mmCIF file of C-alpha atoms and ligand atoms in Angstrom:
data_model
loop_
_atom_site.group_PDB
_atom_site.id
_atom_site.type_symbol
_atom_site.label_atom_id
_atom_site.label_comp_id
_atom_site.label_asym_id
_atom_site.label_seq_id
_atom_site.Cartn_x
_atom_site.Cartn_y
_atom_site.Cartn_z
ATOM 1 C CA MET A 153 -17.120 50.339 129.556
ATOM 2 C CA LEU A 154 -19.071 51.995 132.370
ATOM 3 C CA LYS A 155 -17.937 55.399 134.068
ATOM 4 C CA ILE A 156 -18.493 54.657 137.367
ATOM 5 C CA LEU A 157 -16.217 55.985 139.733
ATOM 6 C CA THR A 158 -13.254 54.106 141.124
ATOM 7 C CA VAL A 159 -13.511 52.921 144.773
ATOM 8 C CA THR A 160 -10.980 55.459 145.647
ATOM 9 C CA ALA A 161 -13.267 58.455 144.642
ATOM 10 C CA MET A 162 -15.976 56.508 146.166
ATOM 11 C CA MET A 163 -14.902 56.453 149.298
ATOM 12 C CA LEU A 164 -13.932 60.013 149.826
ATOM 13 C CA LEU A 165 -17.689 60.655 148.609
ATOM 14 C CA SER A 166 -18.963 58.268 151.258
ATOM 15 C CA THR A 167 -18.077 60.954 154.301
ATOM 16 C CA THR A 168 -19.826 63.703 152.427
ATOM 17 C CA SER A 169 -23.946 63.591 153.464
ATOM 18 C CA LEU A 170 -26.581 64.880 150.477
ATOM 19 C CA LEU A 171 -28.749 67.703 151.379
ATOM 20 C CA ALA A 172 -32.563 66.614 153.208
ATOM 21 C CA GLN A 173 -33.870 68.373 150.129
ATOM 22 C CA GLU A 174 -31.598 66.837 147.597
ATOM 23 C CA PHE A 175 -33.682 63.784 148.250
ATOM 24 C CA ASP A 176 -36.328 65.603 145.778
ATOM 25 C CA LEU A 177 -33.769 65.898 143.650
ATOM 26 C CA PHE A 178 -32.513 62.418 142.620
ATOM 27 C CA PHE A 179 -35.404 60.189 144.520
ATOM 28 C CA ASP A 180 -38.722 59.402 144.729
ATOM 29 C CA SER A 181 -40.555 58.124 147.996
ATOM 30 C CA LYS A 182 -40.435 54.574 146.413
ATOM 31 C CA SER A 183 -38.566 51.860 146.266
ATOM 32 C CA LEU A 184 -36.048 50.366 143.541
ATOM 33 C CA ARG A 185 -35.628 46.834 143.894
ATOM 34 C CA ILE A 186 -32.993 45.146 142.774
ATOM 35 C CA ASP A 187 -33.068 41.198 142.678
ATOM 36 C CA LEU A 188 -29.840 39.363 142.300
ATOM 37 C CA ILE A 189 -28.264 36.374 141.839
ATOM 38 C CA HIS A 190 -25.000 36.028 144.540
ATOM 39 C CA THR A 191 -23.005 32.342 142.996
ATOM 40 C CA ALA A 192 -20.034 31.799 144.466
ATOM 41 C CA ASN A 193 -17.559 28.794 146.042
ATOM 42 C CA ALA A 194 -14.745 29.522 148.941
ATOM 43 C CA GLN A 195 -12.462 30.873 146.227
ATOM 44 C CA GLN A 196 -14.692 32.652 143.583
ATOM 45 C CA GLU A 197 -17.822 33.984 144.129
ATOM 46 C CA TYR A 198 -20.518 36.515 141.475
ATOM 47 C CA TYR A 199 -22.963 39.052 141.319
ATOM 48 C CA SER A 200 -26.021 38.937 138.795
ATOM 49 C CA VAL A 201 -29.152 40.906 138.170
ATOM 50 C CA ASP A 202 -32.171 38.655 138.293
ATOM 51 C CA ARG A 203 -35.350 41.516 138.188
ATOM 52 C CA TYR A 204 -36.497 44.894 138.800
ATOM 53 C CA TYR A 205 -39.079 46.161 141.012
ATOM 54 C CA LYS A 206 -40.569 49.109 141.652
ATOM 55 C CA GLU A 207 -42.642 48.956 144.628
ATOM 56 C CA PRO A 208 -45.396 51.307 147.264
ATOM 57 C CA TYR A 209 -43.112 52.380 149.952
ATOM 58 C CA TRP A 210 -39.658 54.059 151.267
ATOM 59 C CA GLY A 211 -38.957 53.722 154.243
ATOM 60 C CA GLY A 212 -35.575 54.754 154.753
ATOM 61 C CA SER A 213 -34.175 58.160 155.692
ATOM 62 C CA LYS A 214 -34.448 61.229 152.961
ATOM 63 C CA ILE A 215 -31.510 62.096 154.984
ATOM 64 C CA ASN A 216 -29.159 59.930 155.469
ATOM 65 C CA LEU A 217 -28.491 58.244 152.366
ATOM 66 C CA ILE A 218 -24.787 57.459 152.397
ATOM 67 C CA ASP A 219 -23.550 54.439 154.672
ATOM 68 C CA THR A 220 -21.174 56.313 156.919
ATOM 69 C CA LEU A 221 -20.960 53.871 159.560
ATOM 70 C CA GLY A 222 -19.153 51.955 157.100
ATOM 71 C CA TYR A 223 -20.492 48.123 158.638
ATOM 72 C CA GLY A 224 -20.998 44.783 156.691
ATOM 73 C CA ASN A 225 -18.932 42.417 154.242
ATOM 74 C CA TYR A 226 -20.734 44.174 151.099
ATOM 75 C CA GLN A 227 -21.248 47.846 150.432
ATOM 76 C CA TYR A 228 -23.830 48.792 147.150
ATOM 77 C CA ARG A 229 -23.507 52.331 146.004
ATOM 78 C CA ILE A 230 -25.571 54.014 144.050
ATOM 79 C CA VAL A 231 -24.046 57.146 141.498
ATOM 80 C CA ASP A 232 -26.130 59.788 138.726
ATOM 81 C CA SER A 233 -25.190 58.777 135.825
ATOM 82 C CA ALA A 234 -25.341 62.584 134.290
ATOM 83 C CA SER A 235 -22.939 63.774 137.325
ATOM 84 C CA GLN A 236 -21.216 60.544 138.798
ATOM 85 C CA ARG A 237 -22.340 61.469 142.087
ATOM 86 C CA LEU A 238 -23.128 59.447 145.060
ATOM 87 C CA ILE A 239 -26.154 59.835 145.582
ATOM 88 C CA PHE A 240 -26.702 56.667 148.132
ATOM 89 C CA SER A 241 -24.926 53.394 149.624
ATOM 90 C CA LYS A 242 -25.658 51.069 152.313
ATOM 91 C CA GLY A 243 -23.378 47.991 153.953
ATOM 92 C CA PHE A 244 -25.250 44.572 154.284
ATOM 93 C CA SER A 245 -24.073 40.886 154.891
ATOM 94 C CA SER A 246 -26.088 38.071 153.855
ATOM 95 C CA LEU A 247 -26.073 34.317 153.702
ATOM 96 C CA GLY A 248 -24.565 33.433 150.635
ATOM 97 C CA ALA A 249 -21.801 35.407 152.530
ATOM 98 C CA GLU A 250 -21.871 32.811 154.896
ATOM 99 C CA TRP A 251 -22.293 29.598 153.267
ATOM 100 C CA ILE A 252 -18.752 31.088 151.456
ATOM 101 C CA VAL A 253 -16.673 30.028 155.000
ATOM 102 C CA THR A 254 -18.794 26.373 155.330
ATOM 103 C CA PRO A 255 -16.049 23.231 154.597
ATOM 104 C CA GLU A 256 -19.016 22.286 151.703
ATOM 105 C CA ALA A 257 -17.944 25.303 149.519
ATOM 106 C CA LYS A 258 -14.960 24.003 149.146
ATOM 107 C CA THR A 259 -16.259 21.836 146.674
ATOM 108 C CA LEU A 260 -19.278 23.345 145.776
ATOM 109 C CA TRP A 261 -20.557 25.882 143.683
ATOM 110 C CA ARG A 262 -24.324 27.758 145.361
ATOM 111 C CA SER A 263 -26.513 30.316 144.002
ATOM 112 C CA PHE A 264 -28.350 32.684 146.602
ATOM 113 C CA GLU A 265 -31.128 35.007 146.048
ATOM 114 C CA GLU A 266 -30.762 38.019 147.610
ATOM 115 C CA SER A 267 -31.739 42.348 147.204
ATOM 116 C CA ILE A 268 -30.670 45.489 147.099
ATOM 117 C CA VAL A 269 -33.335 48.006 147.695
ATOM 118 C CA LEU A 270 -33.073 51.974 147.332
ATOM 119 C CA PRO A 271 -35.532 54.730 147.048
ATOM 120 C CA PHE A 272 -36.856 54.993 143.308
ATOM 121 C CA PRO A 273 -34.483 56.958 140.884
ATOM 122 C CA HIS A 274 -36.170 59.989 138.811
ATOM 123 C CA LYS A 275 -32.988 59.673 136.601
ATOM 124 C CA SER A 276 -29.929 56.710 135.487
ATOM 125 C CA ILE A 277 -27.735 55.578 138.200
ATOM 126 C CA GLY A 278 -24.805 53.796 137.883
ATOM 127 C CA VAL A 279 -24.925 50.828 140.695
ATOM 128 C CA GLU A 280 -21.595 49.006 142.493
ATOM 129 C CA ILE A 281 -21.576 46.364 144.846
ATOM 130 C CA LEU A 282 -18.474 45.923 146.322
ATOM 131 C CA LYS A 283 -16.978 43.415 148.972
ATOM 132 C CA ARG A 284 -14.921 43.845 151.825
ATOM 133 C CA LYS A 285 -10.920 43.324 151.611
ATOM 134 C CA GLY A 286 -9.170 44.261 154.626
ATOM 135 C CA LYS A 287 -9.607 47.231 154.844
ATOM 136 C CA GLU A 288 -10.085 47.916 151.053
ATOM 137 C CA TRP A 289 -13.684 47.505 149.030
ATOM 138 C CA VAL A 290 -13.319 45.294 146.289
ATOM 139 C CA THR A 291 -16.193 46.307 143.025
ATOM 140 C CA LEU A 292 -17.635 42.659 142.653
ATOM 141 C CA THR A 293 -19.989 44.343 139.499
ATOM 142 C CA SER A 294 -21.794 47.237 137.789
ATOM 143 C CA PHE A 295 -24.665 48.055 135.737
ATOM 144 C CA TYR A 296 -26.618 51.105 134.871
ATOM 145 C CA VAL A 297 -30.780 50.936 135.609
ATOM 146 C CA ASN A 298 -32.667 53.052 133.809
ATOM 147 C CA PRO A 299 -35.860 53.989 135.742
ATOM 148 C CA LYS A 300 -38.087 54.175 132.612
ATOM 149 C CA SER A 301 -36.985 51.315 131.681
ATOM 150 C CA TYR A 302 -40.434 48.461 131.089
ATOM 151 C CA LEU A 303 -37.701 45.673 132.562
ATOM 152 C CA ILE A 304 -38.643 47.123 136.134
ATOM 153 C CA ASN A 305 -41.522 45.337 137.480
ATOM 154 C CA THR A 306 -44.697 47.293 139.334
ATOM 155 C CA ASP A 307 -47.298 44.576 140.189
ATOM 156 C CA GLN A 308 -47.172 43.512 143.343
ATOM 157 C CA LYS A 309 -46.475 39.778 143.613
ATOM 158 C CA VAL A 310 -47.986 39.760 147.255
ATOM 159 C CA LYS A 311 -50.275 41.807 148.524
ATOM 160 C CA ILE A 312 -51.454 41.916 151.789
ATOM 161 C CA GLU A 313 -52.817 45.097 153.465
ATOM 162 C CA ALA A 314 -50.033 45.816 156.633
ATOM 163 C CA ARG A 315 -51.186 46.428 160.010
ATOM 164 C CA LYS A 316 -49.444 48.887 162.544
ATOM 165 C CA ILE A 317 -48.803 47.607 165.775
ATOM 166 C CA HIS A 318 -46.388 50.423 166.753
ATOM 167 C CA TYR A 319 -46.174 53.839 165.269
ATOM 168 C CA SER A 320 -44.508 56.695 165.853
ATOM 169 C CA GLY A 321 -44.749 58.641 163.012
ATOM 170 C CA ASN A 322 -43.110 59.996 159.714
ATOM 171 C CA THR A 323 -41.850 56.548 158.178
ATOM 172 C CA ALA A 324 -38.770 58.012 156.972
ATOM 173 C CA GLN A 325 -37.518 59.273 160.406
ATOM 174 C CA LYS A 326 -38.593 55.896 161.908
ATOM 175 C CA ILE A 327 -36.670 52.878 161.795
ATOM 176 C CA ASP A 328 -39.494 50.271 160.378
ATOM 177 C CA ILE A 329 -39.517 46.668 161.025
ATOM 178 C CA VAL A 330 -42.151 44.760 159.851
ATOM 179 C CA ILE A 331 -42.988 41.167 160.822
ATOM 180 C CA LEU A 332 -43.697 38.423 158.426
ATOM 181 C CA ALA A 333 -45.681 35.400 159.292
ATOM 182 C CA GLU A 334 -43.910 32.230 158.850
ATOM 183 C CA GLY A 335 -45.794 29.296 159.783
ATOM 184 C CA TYR A 336 -48.552 30.321 160.803
ATOM 185 C CA THR A 337 -52.228 28.950 159.181
ATOM 186 C CA ALA A 338 -54.951 30.570 159.089
ATOM 187 C CA SER A 339 -56.447 29.626 161.495
ATOM 188 C CA GLU A 340 -53.516 31.081 163.577
ATOM 189 C CA MET A 341 -52.923 34.501 162.290
ATOM 190 C CA GLN A 342 -54.815 35.254 165.792
ATOM 191 C CA LYS A 343 -51.438 33.646 167.353
ATOM 192 C CA PHE A 344 -49.842 35.553 164.652
ATOM 193 C CA MET A 345 -50.968 38.793 165.679
ATOM 194 C CA ARG A 346 -49.847 38.345 170.123
ATOM 195 C CA ASP A 347 -47.246 36.685 169.757
ATOM 196 C CA ALA A 348 -46.085 40.111 167.806
ATOM 197 C CA GLN A 349 -47.629 42.079 169.695
ATOM 198 C CA ARG A 350 -45.127 39.936 172.596
ATOM 199 C CA PHE A 351 -42.177 40.570 170.535
ATOM 200 C CA LYS A 352 -42.862 44.218 170.186
ATOM 201 C CA ASP A 353 -43.357 44.312 173.724
ATOM 202 C CA THR A 354 -39.607 42.475 174.543
ATOM 203 C CA LEU A 355 -37.576 44.457 172.280
ATOM 204 C CA PHE A 356 -38.895 47.630 173.737
ATOM 205 C CA SER A 357 -38.604 46.070 177.897
ATOM 206 C CA TRP A 358 -34.306 46.020 176.607
ATOM 207 C CA GLN A 359 -32.026 48.538 176.699
ATOM 208 C CA PRO A 360 -31.279 50.432 174.331
ATOM 209 C CA PHE A 361 -34.327 49.970 173.060
ATOM 210 C CA ARG A 362 -36.567 51.382 175.879
ATOM 211 C CA ASN A 363 -35.166 54.609 175.326
ATOM 212 C CA TYR A 364 -36.076 54.626 172.179
ATOM 213 C CA THR A 365 -39.605 53.776 171.085
ATOM 214 C CA GLN A 366 -40.675 56.462 169.675
ATOM 215 C CA ASN A 367 -37.734 55.879 167.266
ATOM 216 C CA PHE A 368 -39.727 52.929 165.948
ATOM 217 C CA ASN A 369 -42.648 51.935 163.960
ATOM 218 C CA ILE A 370 -43.751 47.989 163.870
ATOM 219 C CA TRP A 371 -46.288 46.813 161.358
ATOM 220 C CA VAL A 372 -47.035 43.463 160.896
ATOM 221 C CA VAL A 373 -47.727 41.169 157.819
ATOM 222 C CA PRO A 374 -49.998 38.123 157.908
ATOM 223 C CA THR A 375 -48.353 35.671 155.119
ATOM 224 C CA THR A 376 -50.550 32.870 155.489
ATOM 225 C CA SER A 377 -49.074 29.157 156.041
ATOM 226 C CA GLU A 378 -50.655 26.107 154.997
ATOM 227 C CA GLU A 379 -49.406 24.277 157.330
ATOM 228 C CA SER A 380 -47.628 24.663 160.573
ATOM 229 C CA GLY A 381 -44.020 25.218 161.638
ATOM 230 C CA THR A 382 -40.856 24.496 159.551
ATOM 231 C CA ASP A 383 -39.273 22.459 158.396
ATOM 232 C CA ILE A 384 -37.482 20.115 159.853
ATOM 233 C CA PRO A 385 -35.039 18.291 157.473
ATOM 234 C CA GLY A 386 -33.019 15.917 160.177
ATOM 235 C CA GLU A 387 -35.980 14.481 161.533
ATOM 236 C CA GLY A 388 -37.473 14.526 158.100
ATOM 237 C CA ILE A 389 -40.090 16.482 158.870
ATOM 238 C CA PHE A 390 -41.183 19.174 156.026
ATOM 239 C CA LYS A 391 -43.822 21.656 156.281
ATOM 240 C CA ASN A 392 -46.176 23.710 152.933
ATOM 241 C CA THR A 393 -45.269 26.821 154.404
ATOM 242 C CA PHE A 394 -44.740 31.286 153.003
ATOM 243 C CA PHE A 395 -41.051 31.458 153.055
ATOM 244 C CA ASP A 396 -40.037 27.119 153.137
ATOM 245 C CA SER A 397 -38.044 27.839 156.593
ATOM 246 C CA HIS A 398 -35.653 25.011 157.837
ATOM 247 C CA PHE A 399 -33.543 24.307 160.679
ATOM 248 C CA TYR A 400 -30.544 22.488 159.582
ATOM 249 C CA THR A 401 -29.154 25.802 157.520
ATOM 250 C CA PHE A 402 -25.504 24.533 156.134
ATOM 251 C CA GLY A 403 -25.943 21.047 158.525
ATOM 252 C CA THR A 404 -26.888 23.247 161.908
ATOM 253 C CA GLU A 405 -29.282 22.038 163.406
ATOM 254 C CA ARG A 406 -30.497 25.252 165.896
ATOM 255 C CA TYR A 407 -30.075 27.369 162.791
ATOM 256 C CA ILE A 408 -33.252 28.483 161.368
ATOM 257 C CA ASN A 409 -33.293 30.461 158.166
ATOM 258 C CA THR A 410 -34.833 30.350 154.394
ATOM 259 C CA THR A 411 -33.333 31.315 151.043
ATOM 260 C CA HIS A 412 -36.279 32.776 149.924
ATOM 261 C CA ASN A 413 -35.403 35.969 150.043
ATOM 262 C CA ARG A 414 -37.732 37.023 146.752
ATOM 263 C CA GLN A 415 -41.263 36.300 148.380
ATOM 264 C CA ILE A 416 -39.981 37.450 151.920
ATOM 265 C CA ARG A 417 -39.028 40.840 149.797
ATOM 266 C CA ASP A 418 -42.517 40.289 148.074
ATOM 267 C CA ALA A 419 -43.977 40.075 151.309
ATOM 268 C CA ALA A 420 -42.298 43.196 153.207
ATOM 269 C CA ALA A 421 -43.132 45.172 150.218
ATOM 270 C CA ASN A 422 -46.567 45.186 151.572
ATOM 271 C CA ALA A 423 -45.026 47.725 153.925
ATOM 272 C CA PRO A 424 -42.150 50.662 154.571
ATOM 273 C CA TYR A 425 -39.832 48.717 155.731
ATOM 274 C CA ASP A 426 -35.677 49.214 156.809
ATOM 275 C CA GLN A 427 -35.644 45.765 158.819
ATOM 276 C CA ILE A 428 -37.136 42.428 157.946
ATOM 277 C CA TYR A 429 -38.205 40.033 161.129
ATOM 278 C CA VAL A 430 -39.701 36.434 159.933
ATOM 279 C CA LEU A 431 -41.626 34.955 163.121
ATOM 280 C CA VAL A 432 -41.459 31.185 162.512
ATOM 281 C CA ASN A 433 -44.554 29.167 164.604
ATOM 282 C CA THR A 434 -42.775 26.719 166.495
ATOM 283 C CA ASP A 435 -41.701 25.861 170.396
ATOM 284 C CA ARG A 436 -37.744 25.030 168.726
ATOM 285 C CA TYR A 437 -35.502 27.040 170.067
ATOM 286 C CA GLY A 438 -33.530 29.084 167.045
ATOM 287 C CA GLY A 439 -32.575 31.806 165.307
ATOM 288 C CA ALA A 440 -30.740 34.058 162.474
ATOM 289 C CA GLY A 441 -29.844 37.810 162.287
ATOM 290 C CA ILE A 442 -27.731 39.037 159.764
ATOM 291 C CA TYR A 443 -26.784 42.870 158.803
ATOM 292 C CA ASN A 444 -29.128 44.518 157.003
ATOM 293 C CA PHE A 445 -30.449 41.913 155.056
ATOM 294 C CA TYR A 446 -33.131 40.115 157.955
ATOM 295 C CA SER A 447 -33.992 38.653 160.997
ATOM 296 C CA ILE A 448 -35.546 35.007 161.898
ATOM 297 C CA CYS A 449 -36.533 34.095 164.610
ATOM 298 C CA THR A 450 -38.976 31.235 166.535
ATOM 299 C CA SER A 451 -42.358 32.411 168.246
ATOM 300 C CA ASP A 452 -42.819 29.479 171.700
ATOM 301 C CA ASN A 453 -39.282 28.534 173.214
ATOM 302 C CA PRO A 454 -38.683 29.753 176.449
ATOM 303 C CA TYR A 455 -35.717 31.075 174.981
ATOM 304 C CA SER A 456 -37.901 33.380 172.005
ATOM 305 C CA GLY A 457 -37.118 36.441 173.564
ATOM 306 C CA PHE A 458 -33.978 36.002 173.858
ATOM 307 C CA VAL A 459 -33.471 35.513 170.378
ATOM 308 C CA PHE A 460 -35.271 37.558 169.169
ATOM 309 C CA VAL A 461 -33.540 40.377 170.505
ATOM 310 C CA HIS A 462 -29.901 38.917 170.126
ATOM 311 C CA GLU A 463 -31.317 38.028 166.571
ATOM 312 C CA PHE A 464 -31.628 42.247 166.089
ATOM 313 C CA GLY A 465 -28.405 42.856 167.540
ATOM 314 C CA HIS A 466 -26.756 41.189 163.952
ATOM 315 C CA ALA A 467 -29.026 42.848 161.270
ATOM 316 C CA PHE A 468 -30.257 45.828 162.906
ATOM 317 C CA GLY A 469 -26.801 47.224 164.967
ATOM 318 C CA GLY A 470 -23.979 45.273 163.229
ATOM 319 C CA LEU A 471 -23.533 43.786 166.161
ATOM 320 C CA GLY A 472 -20.896 40.165 166.162
ATOM 321 C CA ASP A 473 -21.276 37.211 168.390
ATOM 322 C CA GLU A 474 -19.540 36.961 171.297
ATOM 323 C CA TYR A 475 -19.212 34.096 172.193
ATOM 324 C CA PHE A 476 -16.468 30.937 171.406
ATOM 325 C CA SER A 477 -15.982 27.452 171.787
ATOM 326 C CA ASP A 478 -13.098 24.762 172.030
ATOM 327 C CA ASP A 479 -14.609 23.819 168.808
ATOM 328 C CA GLU A 480 -11.095 24.786 166.191
ATOM 329 C CA ALA A 481 -13.355 24.330 163.300
ATOM 330 C CA VAL A 482 -14.920 27.693 163.220
ATOM 331 C CA GLU A 483 -11.764 29.476 164.191
ATOM 332 C CA GLU A 484 -11.638 30.623 160.654
ATOM 333 C CA PHE A 485 -14.561 32.255 160.416
ATOM 334 C CA TYR A 486 -12.587 36.123 161.556
ATOM 335 C CA GLN A 487 -9.216 36.551 159.960
ATOM 336 C CA LEU A 488 -6.608 37.368 162.792
ATOM 337 C CA GLN A 489 -4.765 39.798 160.941
ATOM 338 C CA THR A 490 -7.154 42.092 160.537
ATOM 339 C CA GLU A 491 -9.791 44.562 162.727
ATOM 340 C CA PRO A 492 -13.101 43.003 162.213
ATOM 341 C CA TRP A 493 -16.029 45.569 161.252
ATOM 342 C CA GLU A 494 -18.242 44.648 163.691
ATOM 343 C CA PRO A 495 -18.567 47.157 166.533
ATOM 344 C CA ASN A 496 -18.213 44.687 169.244
ATOM 345 C CA LEU A 497 -15.508 42.627 168.492
ATOM 346 C CA THR A 498 -11.666 43.396 167.813
ATOM 347 C CA THR A 499 -8.680 41.744 167.240
ATOM 348 C CA LEU A 500 -6.724 44.823 168.810
ATOM 349 C CA VAL A 501 -5.370 45.126 164.790
ATOM 350 C CA ASP A 502 -7.176 48.615 164.560
ATOM 351 C CA PHE A 503 -8.552 48.958 168.407
ATOM 352 C CA GLU A 504 -8.564 52.661 167.830
ATOM 353 C CA SER A 505 -10.973 52.429 166.067
ATOM 354 C CA LYS A 506 -13.553 50.360 167.967
ATOM 355 C CA TRP A 507 -14.306 51.079 171.814
ATOM 356 C CA LYS A 508 -10.952 52.039 173.281
ATOM 357 C CA ARG A 509 -11.833 55.844 174.455
ATOM 358 C CA SER A 510 -14.934 53.835 176.595
ATOM 359 C CA MET A 511 -12.182 52.074 178.588
ATOM 360 C CA ASP A 512 -10.703 53.276 181.893
ATOM 361 C CA ALA A 513 -7.020 54.665 181.362
ATOM 362 C CA SER A 514 -6.328 52.261 184.034
ATOM 363 C CA THR A 515 -8.068 48.456 182.569
ATOM 364 C CA PRO A 516 -5.462 46.547 181.326
ATOM 365 C CA ILE A 517 -5.676 44.944 177.272
ATOM 366 C CA PRO A 518 -6.253 42.225 177.696
ATOM 367 C CA THR A 519 -8.586 42.477 180.313
ATOM 368 C CA PRO A 520 -8.765 39.243 182.970
ATOM 369 C CA THR A 521 -11.885 38.018 183.817
ATOM 370 C CA THR A 522 -11.590 38.587 186.999
ATOM 371 C CA ASP A 523 -14.479 40.073 189.397
ATOM 372 C CA GLU A 524 -12.744 43.715 189.202
ATOM 373 C CA PHE A 525 -13.454 44.271 185.310
ATOM 374 C CA LEU A 526 -16.980 42.526 186.335
ATOM 375 C CA ASN A 527 -18.919 45.458 185.314
ATOM 376 C CA LYS A 528 -16.316 47.354 183.415
ATOM 377 C CA ILE A 529 -15.644 47.801 179.954
ATOM 378 C CA GLY A 530 -12.224 45.867 178.749
ATOM 379 C CA VAL A 531 -11.006 43.548 175.863
ATOM 380 C CA PHE A 532 -11.165 40.263 177.081
ATOM 381 C CA GLU A 533 -10.300 37.472 174.832
ATOM 382 C CA GLY A 534 -12.791 34.713 173.485
ATOM 383 C CA ALA A 535 -15.004 35.558 170.704
ATOM 384 C CA GLY A 536 -16.124 36.312 167.691
ATOM 385 C CA TYR A 537 -17.004 32.239 167.493
ATOM 386 C CA SER A 538 -12.847 31.892 169.206
ATOM 387 C CA LYS A 539 -11.089 31.175 172.094
ATOM 388 C CA LYS A 540 -7.758 33.029 171.254
ATOM 389 C CA GLY A 541 -6.916 36.667 169.203
ATOM 390 C CA ILE A 542 -10.364 38.015 169.181
ATOM 391 C CA TYR A 543 -11.913 40.630 171.747
ATOM 392 C CA ARG A 544 -15.286 41.148 173.241
ATOM 393 C CA PRO A 545 -16.105 44.304 175.154
ATOM 394 C CA PHE A 546 -17.672 42.686 178.523
ATOM 395 C CA ILE A 547 -17.432 39.956 180.171
ATOM 396 C CA ASP A 548 -20.715 38.855 179.587
ATOM 397 C CA CYS A 549 -23.397 40.368 177.373
ATOM 398 C CA SER A 550 -26.213 39.119 175.537
ATOM 399 C CA MET A 551 -24.263 38.879 172.401
ATOM 400 C CA LYS A 552 -22.319 37.004 174.524
ATOM 401 C CA SER A 553 -24.368 34.326 176.468
ATOM 402 C CA ILE A 554 -28.676 33.719 177.088
ATOM 403 C CA ILE A 555 -27.712 33.692 180.991
ATOM 404 C CA SER A 556 -27.320 38.340 180.301
ATOM 405 C CA ASN A 557 -30.586 39.302 179.898
ATOM 406 C CA ALA A 558 -28.722 42.706 178.816
ATOM 407 C CA LEU A 559 -26.331 43.918 175.909
ATOM 408 C CA CYS A 560 -23.604 45.437 176.838
ATOM 409 C CA PRO A 561 -22.543 48.799 177.518
ATOM 410 C CA VAL A 562 -20.521 49.068 173.534
ATOM 411 C CA CYS A 563 -23.223 46.954 172.153
ATOM 412 C CA GLN A 564 -25.641 49.645 172.957
ATOM 413 C CA LYS A 565 -23.858 51.960 172.055
ATOM 414 C CA ALA A 566 -23.612 50.638 168.408
ATOM 415 C CA LEU A 567 -27.302 49.996 168.237
ATOM 416 C CA ILE A 568 -27.925 54.254 169.351
ATOM 417 C CA ASP A 569 -26.168 54.906 166.340
ATOM 418 C CA GLN A 570 -27.690 52.810 163.919
ATOM 419 C CA ILE A 571 -31.650 54.313 165.471
ATOM 420 C CA LEU A 572 -29.748 57.804 165.415
ATOM 421 C CA PHE A 573 -28.621 57.716 162.083
ATOM 422 C CA TYR A 574 -32.182 55.821 160.189
ATOM 423 C CA SER A 575 -33.849 58.624 162.423
ATOM 424 C CA LYS A 576 -33.377 61.640 160.490
HETATM 425 ZN ZN1 LIG B 1268 -21.994 43.129 173.690
#
């Protein structure tokens, strides 16, 4: 029987932060990566342990080790075994979690590779993986890890020198983005470097990133593919690429992603990182971004710059999609009886916890989509794939539509909160 703290006790602890010098008490400046298999259908889900790795860098904060933002469908919490003290936590979402709400999950089990990464502990730790259920966190699995165990792999599967394309200093005090090449052959590596530079410039031309370039480091890992491009299964096109990315994820033509998390983590381990970005060498429109998981974007579509920032908004900021359609089928993504965790969406169940304080007192709730409120923070119905019952903070925003080339003030504020949290 594991003596891991109860959920309630951990929730109380999660409001406290470790002192700066305490990092060295519990951790080394390297990473412990735990690969997991997430197996689920629409009704049930399980996490099982696959492998452990000791990786050469820790790119995260050494001060803000406890997640106080509380985003993500899942969270992992690490306790020091001896004292049962919470020493690290982080929220995340995953591709498997998206699959659970697809129609396919009603009739099929599937397994997905996932990883949790934390600073490498000196002593035995307890690991707990939790899922959000309404306002509560429910434990899915818990186990101990002995950092001295011979089960922890220390070899590096993918060894490629990472290069800096933007460097502001100490990785513990910066947000480190690692950009991985997908579908670029050896002869296309110069193109990859140019593409990565272009996306860096795009990101830093958008607010709030423009004001915070000194809070970021950007690394590239030039992973080489045998063939150029990516899979387009719906057209019978399959390419031999480093991460085996593909369009038609979960049957959606423009949804490009990869299920090869282990390969992504092996490549990313060549740099200290907070965020992973997979850049796919194709001119088709597509992308994906999952909170504290990874982002993926195509290189040469006319809208690629927009997609790059939009997906990073999901993966780094925990932002939700503010768009919706008339398609009833996707309206089940959010439960209307609970407040979504995404900082830019509300069901009005707990609007106090969202952007209410940023609104003028005279702005009505909900807010009509009229010219009067065109550039004002309000509560506009239609967001999170649903035209009814979910509300967004601005009439238009880059989390809503491609024609808006700016993130709304609420999305910007959420991103600034993340930047400041991970820059400590
Ligand atoms: Zn927004």
